[in-house]
Short mmCIF file of C-alpha atoms and ligand atoms in Angstrom, two decimals:
data_model
loop_
_atom_site.label_atom_id
_atom_site.label_comp_id
_atom_site.label_asym_id
_atom_site.label_seq_id
_atom_site.Cartn_x
_atom_site.Cartn_y
_atom_site.Cartn_z
CA MET A 1 21.09 73.55 14.32
CA ASN A 2 20.83 76.58 11.87
CA LYS A 3 19.51 79.44 13.29
CA LEU A 4 18.15 78.00 16.49
CA LYS A 5 19.82 78.23 19.74
CA ILE A 6 19.35 75.57 22.69
CA SER A 7 20.28 76.38 26.28
CA SER A 8 19.59 74.80 29.93
CA LYS A 9 19.04 78.47 31.29
CA CYS A 10 16.60 81.31 30.45
CA GLU A 11 16.04 84.95 32.15
CA LYS A 12 12.81 84.31 34.19
CA LYS A 13 11.08 86.98 32.47
CA ASP A 14 11.34 85.70 28.99
CA PHE A 15 10.22 82.29 30.11
CA LYS A 16 7.41 84.16 31.64
CA ASN A 17 6.53 85.91 28.56
CA MET A 18 6.57 83.23 26.30
CA LEU A 19 4.34 81.43 28.67
CA LEU A 20 1.84 84.24 28.75
CA GLY A 21 1.98 84.80 24.93
CA LEU A 22 0.79 81.30 24.46
CA SER A 23 -2.84 81.10 22.63
CA GLN A 24 -5.61 79.13 24.20
CA LYS A 25 -5.38 76.90 21.13
CA THR A 26 -1.78 75.88 22.11
CA LEU A 27 -2.48 75.55 25.57
CA ASN A 28 -5.11 73.17 24.82
CA ASP A 29 -2.91 70.90 23.08
CA PHE A 30 -0.09 71.63 25.72
CA THR A 31 -2.03 71.06 29.27
CA TYR A 32 1.08 70.35 30.88
CA PHE A 33 1.15 73.58 33.47
CA GLY A 34 -2.52 73.71 33.24
CA LYS A 35 -4.14 77.16 32.91
CA ILE A 36 -1.54 79.79 32.89
CA SER A 37 -2.26 82.81 34.03
CA LYS A 38 -0.44 86.17 35.50
CA LYS A 39 -1.47 85.05 38.67
CA ASN A 40 0.14 81.61 38.84
CA VAL A 41 2.86 81.60 36.08
CA GLU A 42 5.61 82.77 38.47
CA LYS A 43 4.78 80.01 40.85
CA ILE A 44 4.70 77.62 37.82
CA ILE A 45 8.35 78.68 36.58
CA PHE A 46 9.39 78.20 40.05
CA SER A 47 8.71 75.00 40.29
CA GLU A 48 9.56 74.13 36.88
CA LEU A 49 12.85 75.57 37.29
CA LYS A 50 13.68 73.44 40.64
CA ASP A 51 12.40 70.11 39.15
CA ASN A 52 15.77 68.33 39.29
CA LYS A 53 14.05 65.54 37.50
CA LYS A 54 14.07 67.51 34.00
CA ILE A 55 16.49 68.13 31.51
CA ARG A 56 15.52 71.62 29.98
CA PHE A 57 15.67 72.85 26.31
CA PHE A 58 14.91 76.48 26.12
CA ILE A 59 14.71 77.26 22.62
CA PHE A 60 16.00 80.57 21.06
CA LEU A 61 15.61 82.29 17.47
CA GLU A 62 17.87 85.44 17.16
CA ASN A 63 18.12 85.60 20.91
CA GLU A 64 14.10 85.34 21.06
CA LEU A 65 12.81 82.67 23.54
CA ILE A 66 10.59 80.70 20.94
CA GLY A 67 10.00 77.72 22.86
CA TYR A 68 10.27 75.38 25.69
CA SER A 69 10.66 71.69 26.08
CA PHE A 70 12.05 69.10 28.52
CA LEU A 71 13.08 65.52 29.12
CA SER A 72 12.19 63.99 32.59
CA LYS A 73 13.38 61.18 34.28
CA PHE A 74 11.69 58.53 36.63
CA ILE A 75 12.51 58.58 40.73
CA ARG A 76 11.85 54.76 40.27
CA LYS A 77 15.06 52.57 39.84
CA SER A 78 12.96 50.22 37.61
CA LYS A 79 12.15 53.13 35.16
CA LYS A 80 15.61 54.77 35.31
CA HIS A 81 16.05 54.10 31.43
CA VAL A 82 13.04 55.72 30.49
CA CYS A 83 12.27 59.29 30.25
CA THR A 84 9.16 61.37 29.27
CA TYR A 85 9.08 64.40 27.22
CA GLY A 86 7.28 67.74 26.51
CA ILE A 87 7.36 70.54 24.27
CA VAL A 88 5.64 73.70 23.49
CA ILE A 89 6.59 76.08 20.43
CA GLY A 90 4.96 79.64 20.64
CA ASP A 91 2.21 80.28 18.33
CA LYS A 92 4.03 82.70 15.75
CA TRP A 93 6.90 79.90 15.43
CA GLN A 94 4.83 76.91 14.63
CA GLY A 95 4.53 75.07 11.48
CA LYS A 96 7.84 76.10 10.65
CA GLY A 97 10.05 73.07 11.37
CA PHE A 98 11.46 74.09 14.58
CA GLY A 99 9.27 71.66 16.51
CA TYR A 100 10.60 68.67 14.50
CA GLN A 101 14.32 69.97 14.67
CA ILE A 102 14.06 70.55 18.35
CA CYS A 103 12.86 66.96 18.81
CA LYS A 104 15.66 65.45 16.68
CA HIS A 105 17.95 67.27 19.32
CA MET A 106 15.96 66.11 22.43
CA ILE A 107 16.36 62.46 20.87
CA GLU A 108 19.83 62.75 20.59
CA THR A 109 20.60 64.20 24.19
CA ALA A 110 18.18 61.18 25.42
CA TRP A 111 20.20 58.51 23.85
CA LYS A 112 23.52 60.49 24.95
CA LYS A 113 22.54 60.72 28.40
CA LYS A 114 21.80 56.61 28.14
CA PHE A 115 17.97 56.50 28.24
CA GLU A 116 16.81 53.58 26.53
CA LYS A 117 13.16 54.62 25.93
CA ILE A 118 10.96 58.08 25.45
CA TRP A 119 7.70 58.13 26.36
CA LEU A 120 5.00 60.43 25.48
CA THR A 121 1.40 61.35 25.59
CA THR A 122 -0.45 63.68 23.38
CA TYR A 123 -4.40 64.32 22.36
CA TYR A 124 -5.36 62.32 19.59
CA ASP A 125 -6.50 65.00 17.63
CA ASN A 126 -3.17 66.75 17.93
CA LYS A 127 -2.35 66.78 14.23
CA ALA A 128 0.84 68.64 14.11
CA ALA A 129 2.49 66.84 17.19
CA LEU A 130 1.38 63.53 16.05
CA LYS A 131 2.83 64.17 12.62
CA VAL A 132 6.31 65.10 14.21
CA TYR A 133 6.39 62.01 16.42
CA LYS A 134 5.35 59.91 13.67
CA LYS A 135 8.13 61.50 11.31
CA LEU A 136 10.80 60.70 14.31
CA GLY A 137 10.06 57.06 14.52
CA PHE A 138 7.46 57.15 17.69
CA ILE A 139 5.18 54.34 17.96
CA VAL A 140 1.47 54.42 19.19
CA GLU A 141 1.80 52.22 22.46
CA GLY A 142 -1.75 52.88 23.87
CA ILE A 143 -5.07 54.51 23.23
CA PHE A 144 -6.65 56.18 26.25
CA ILE A 145 -9.89 56.83 25.48
CA ASN A 146 -12.03 59.61 27.22
CA GLU A 147 -8.91 60.20 29.24
CA GLU A 148 -8.90 63.82 29.88
CA LYS A 149 -11.39 66.32 30.12
CA ILE A 150 -10.50 69.56 28.28
CA HIS A 151 -13.47 72.47 29.21
CA GLY A 152 -15.58 69.80 30.19
CA LYS A 153 -15.09 67.96 26.60
CA PRO A 154 -13.86 64.51 26.73
CA ARG A 155 -10.62 64.06 24.73
CA HIS A 156 -8.66 60.88 24.00
CA VAL A 157 -4.93 60.64 24.90
CA ILE A 158 -2.48 58.63 22.61
CA SER A 159 0.76 56.71 24.25
CA MET A 160 3.70 56.87 22.26
CA GLY A 161 7.14 55.50 22.49
CA LEU A 162 10.76 55.65 20.90
CA PHE A 163 12.80 53.25 21.51
CA LYS A 164 17.13 53.48 21.29
CA ASN A 165 17.17 49.82 20.03
CA ASN A 166 13.73 49.54 17.89
CA LYS A 167 14.27 45.99 17.00
CA ASN A 168 11.05 43.51 17.25
CA ILE A 169 9.35 46.43 18.94
CA ARG A 170 6.52 46.40 16.67
CA LYS A 171 6.47 42.59 16.62
CA THR A 172 6.42 42.45 20.42
CA HIS A 173 3.76 45.01 20.56
CA GLN A 174 1.39 43.47 17.97
CA LYS A 175 1.97 40.03 19.70
CA ILE A 176 1.10 41.16 23.13
CA PHE A 177 -1.88 43.15 21.52
CA LYS A 178 -3.28 40.41 19.88
CA ILE A 179 -2.83 37.86 23.20
CA LEU A 180 -4.82 40.92 25.05
CA ASN A 181 -7.55 41.13 22.65
C1 COA B 201 3.50 69.92 18.12
C2 COA B 201 4.61 71.11 17.72
C3 COA B 201 5.54 71.06 19.00
C4 COA B 201 5.39 70.90 16.89
O1 COA B 201 5.93 71.95 16.70
P1 COA B 201 6.42 72.52 15.20
O2 COA B 201 7.20 73.61 15.14
O3 COA B 201 4.69 73.37 15.07
O4 COA B 201 6.35 71.35 13.78
P2 COA B 201 7.01 71.29 12.54
O5 COA B 201 6.67 72.60 11.89
O6 COA B 201 8.30 70.81 12.80
O7 COA B 201 5.69 70.17 12.03
C5 COA B 201 4.47 70.12 12.10
C6 COA B 201 4.28 69.22 11.01
O8 COA B 201 2.80 68.92 11.02
C7 COA B 201 2.06 69.19 10.41
N1 COA B 201 0.78 69.87 10.63
C8 COA B 201 0.68 71.03 11.23
N2 COA B 201 -0.75 71.20 11.48
C9 COA B 201 -1.27 70.16 10.96
C10 COA B 201 -2.93 69.88 11.06
N3 COA B 201 -3.86 70.50 11.33
N4 COA B 201 -3.03 68.76 9.98
C11 COA B 201 -1.90 67.95 9.59
N5 COA B 201 -0.58 68.03 9.62
C12 COA B 201 -0.14 69.52 10.31
C13 COA B 201 3.07 70.35 9.18
O9 COA B 201 2.53 70.20 7.71
C14 COA B 201 4.37 69.65 9.52
O10 COA B 201 4.51 68.55 8.54
P3 COA B 201 5.53 68.49 7.32
O11 COA B 201 6.97 68.47 8.37
O12 COA B 201 5.69 66.87 6.88
O13 COA B 201 5.48 69.48 6.62
C15 COA B 201 4.06 72.60 18.05
O14 COA B 201 3.23 72.89 16.95
C16 COA B 201 3.29 72.97 19.31
O15 COA B 201 4.16 73.26 20.64
N6 COA B 201 2.18 72.85 19.58
C17 COA B 201 1.27 73.25 20.54
C18 COA B 201 1.66 72.34 21.97
C19 COA B 201 1.63 70.96 21.82
O16 COA B 201 0.90 70.34 20.92
N7 COA B 201 2.86 70.49 22.30
C20 COA B 201 2.79 69.15 21.97
C21 COA B 201 2.33 68.40 23.18
S1 COA B 201 2.53 66.72 23.10
#
């Protein structure tokens, strides 16, 4: 994967600096940890690193941590074949193709780990994320109107899925949607 290195481990201080370095714009799109501040960052890192449902990907460029992503399993037996997905790339490194590369690596990992579906949500106006996910073959599964409020403003959320075996997925989606509407 050219210059990028991916590791399941990272020094806490590097993780902390990366998270504290994220701009408000990035944090408006990556709301997974909520508000990140000097006061709560240690707590966030502590609970993130001990979460045993996660496969973690620390992304390094020339030994500098430039991003973090994860796949997360479900506890429920009926959802063992599905994992969820999160990613954030530091501001300086966005738009350089790294997000796409990492996502590809994460997808390969998910299929190797025998997951059959990757499920994620993103904001409807997160153009970079939508572009990357569509390019990777994710399909829109659902639209959640005014699902979240960010700084008091309602924001729509899109749910997307990628299937290991995508045969008939679009057809099934359209069929069900037609029945429901
Ligand atoms: C979303 C994110 C992971 C994508 O990673 P990235 O390294 O920036 O993305 P890439 O450079 O691989 O690709 C971005 C694509 O979006 C496009 N893009 C970026 N901003 C865009 C915009 N405002 N409008 C349209 N397209 C845009 C780029 O042109 C590129 O497309 P291309 O490959 O066809 O040229 C990264 O931007 C990020 O961490 N953003 C903040 C947190 C976030 O949104 N996380 C995802 C939550 S679901």
